C-alpha positions as a printed NumPy array, in Angstrom:
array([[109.266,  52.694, 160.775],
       [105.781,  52.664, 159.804],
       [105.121,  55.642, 161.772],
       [108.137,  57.714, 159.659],
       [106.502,  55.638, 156.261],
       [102.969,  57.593, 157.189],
       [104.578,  60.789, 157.753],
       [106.288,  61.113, 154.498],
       [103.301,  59.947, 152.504],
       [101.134,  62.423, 154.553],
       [104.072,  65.329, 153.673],
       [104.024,  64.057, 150.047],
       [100.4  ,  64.257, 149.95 ],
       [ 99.48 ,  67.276, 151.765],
       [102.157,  69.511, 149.428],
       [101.263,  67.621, 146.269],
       [ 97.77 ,  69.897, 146.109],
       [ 99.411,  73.493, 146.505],
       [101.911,  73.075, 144.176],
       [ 99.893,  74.481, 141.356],
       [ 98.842,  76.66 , 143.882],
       [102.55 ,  78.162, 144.959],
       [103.197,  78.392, 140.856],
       [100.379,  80.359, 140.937],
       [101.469,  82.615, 143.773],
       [104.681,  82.649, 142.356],
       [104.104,  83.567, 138.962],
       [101.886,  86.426, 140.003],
       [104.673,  87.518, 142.135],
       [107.028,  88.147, 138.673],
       [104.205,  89.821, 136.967],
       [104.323,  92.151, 139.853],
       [107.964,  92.718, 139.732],
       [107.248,  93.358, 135.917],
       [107.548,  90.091, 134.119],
       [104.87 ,  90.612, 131.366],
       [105.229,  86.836, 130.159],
       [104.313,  85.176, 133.516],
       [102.995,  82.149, 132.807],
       [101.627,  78.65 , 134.816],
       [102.462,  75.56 , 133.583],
       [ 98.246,  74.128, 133.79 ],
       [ 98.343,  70.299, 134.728],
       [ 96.146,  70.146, 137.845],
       [ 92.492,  69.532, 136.365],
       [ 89.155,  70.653, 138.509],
       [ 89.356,  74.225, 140.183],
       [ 92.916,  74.576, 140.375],
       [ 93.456,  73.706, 136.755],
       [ 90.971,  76.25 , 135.907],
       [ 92.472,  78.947, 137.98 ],
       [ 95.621,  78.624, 136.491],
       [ 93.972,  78.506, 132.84 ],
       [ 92.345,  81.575, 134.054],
       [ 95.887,  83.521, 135.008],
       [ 97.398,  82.658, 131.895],
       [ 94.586,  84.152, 129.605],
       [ 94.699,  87.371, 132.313],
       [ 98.369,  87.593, 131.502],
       [ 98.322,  87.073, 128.081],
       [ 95.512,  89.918, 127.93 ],
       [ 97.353,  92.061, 130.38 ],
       [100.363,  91.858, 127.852],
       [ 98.51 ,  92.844, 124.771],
       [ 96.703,  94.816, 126.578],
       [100.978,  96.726, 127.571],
       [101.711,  96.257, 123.618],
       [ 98.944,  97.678, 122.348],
       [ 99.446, 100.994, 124.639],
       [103.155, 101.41 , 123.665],
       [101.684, 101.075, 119.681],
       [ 99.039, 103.972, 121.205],
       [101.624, 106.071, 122.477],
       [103.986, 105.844, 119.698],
       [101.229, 106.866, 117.143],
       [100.22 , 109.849, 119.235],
       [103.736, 110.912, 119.977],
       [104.349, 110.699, 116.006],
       [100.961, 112.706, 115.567],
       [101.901, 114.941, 117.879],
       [105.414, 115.885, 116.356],
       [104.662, 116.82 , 113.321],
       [102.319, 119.668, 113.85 ],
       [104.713, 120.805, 116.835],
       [107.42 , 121.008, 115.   ],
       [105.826, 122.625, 112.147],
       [105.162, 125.463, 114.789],
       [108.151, 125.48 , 116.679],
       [110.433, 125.935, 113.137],
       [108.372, 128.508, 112.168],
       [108.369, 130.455, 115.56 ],
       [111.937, 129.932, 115.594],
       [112.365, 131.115, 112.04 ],
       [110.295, 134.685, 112.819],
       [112.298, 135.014, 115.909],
       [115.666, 134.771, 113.585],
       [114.843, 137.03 , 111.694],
       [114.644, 134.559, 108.542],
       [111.087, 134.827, 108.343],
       [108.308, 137.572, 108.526],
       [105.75 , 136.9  , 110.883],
       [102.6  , 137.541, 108.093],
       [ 99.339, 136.795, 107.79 ],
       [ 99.242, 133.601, 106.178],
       [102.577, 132.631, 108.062],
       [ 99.658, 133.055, 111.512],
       [ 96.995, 131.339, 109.629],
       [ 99.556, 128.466, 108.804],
       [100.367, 128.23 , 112.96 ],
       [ 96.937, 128.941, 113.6  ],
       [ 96.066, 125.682, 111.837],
       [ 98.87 , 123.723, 112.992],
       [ 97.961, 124.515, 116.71 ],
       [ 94.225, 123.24 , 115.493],
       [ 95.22 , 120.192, 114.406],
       [ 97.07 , 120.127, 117.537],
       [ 93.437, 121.032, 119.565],
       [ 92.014, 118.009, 117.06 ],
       [ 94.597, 115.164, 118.33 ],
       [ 94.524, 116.341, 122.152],
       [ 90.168, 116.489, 121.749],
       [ 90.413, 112.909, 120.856],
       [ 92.308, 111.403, 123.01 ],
       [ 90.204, 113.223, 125.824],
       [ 87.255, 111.457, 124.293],
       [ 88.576, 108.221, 124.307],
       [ 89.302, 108.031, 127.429]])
């Protein structure tokens, strides 16, 4: 009996320690499968308190870090459109027949397909 006592508080003991440990483990498991709000429930104190304080602040980074990139791309897709478009219509509108393919009409594309230059130049830079 007391040898059965011993090896349940030695169980109970030995896996009380890597719990924080496996909820670490598993919770950067779901940010691998995609779960951007991965988080550890911090209660351990010491090391393994500050590792999981540590993997909450990287996910929290690593999701504004995913938010601000979708804001990125949406601007530069929006940026992007407009001077495309402007071209595109145009092109499309020579091509018709609807309108004459003049000098200022070139100028205008000309421009368009600057500002076009402009927005691809800086995100080059920024890189």
């Amino acid at each position: 009996m007391i040898l059965v006592l011993a090896v349940g508080v030695s169980v109970l003991v030995a896996t009380r320690p890597t719990r924080p440990m496996r909820a670490v483990t598993a919770a950067a498991r779901r940010m691998r499968a995609g779960d951007g709000s991965a988080r550890v429930m911090v209660r351990a104190k010491g090391e393994v308190g500050e590792l999981g304080a540590a993997f909450n602040e990287m996910s929290e980074h690593l999701d504004r870090m995913e938010q601000q990139r979708k804001a990125m791309v949406s601007d530069v897709s929006h940026e992007l459109r407009t001077p495309l478009s402007n071209i595109r219509g145009w092109l499309e509108a020579t091509q018709d027949g609807v309108a004459k393919l003049d000098p200022a009409l070139t100028a205008s594309l000309v421009e368009e397909a600057m500002v076009l230059q402009h927005i691809v130049d800086d995100l080059h830079s920024s890189r």
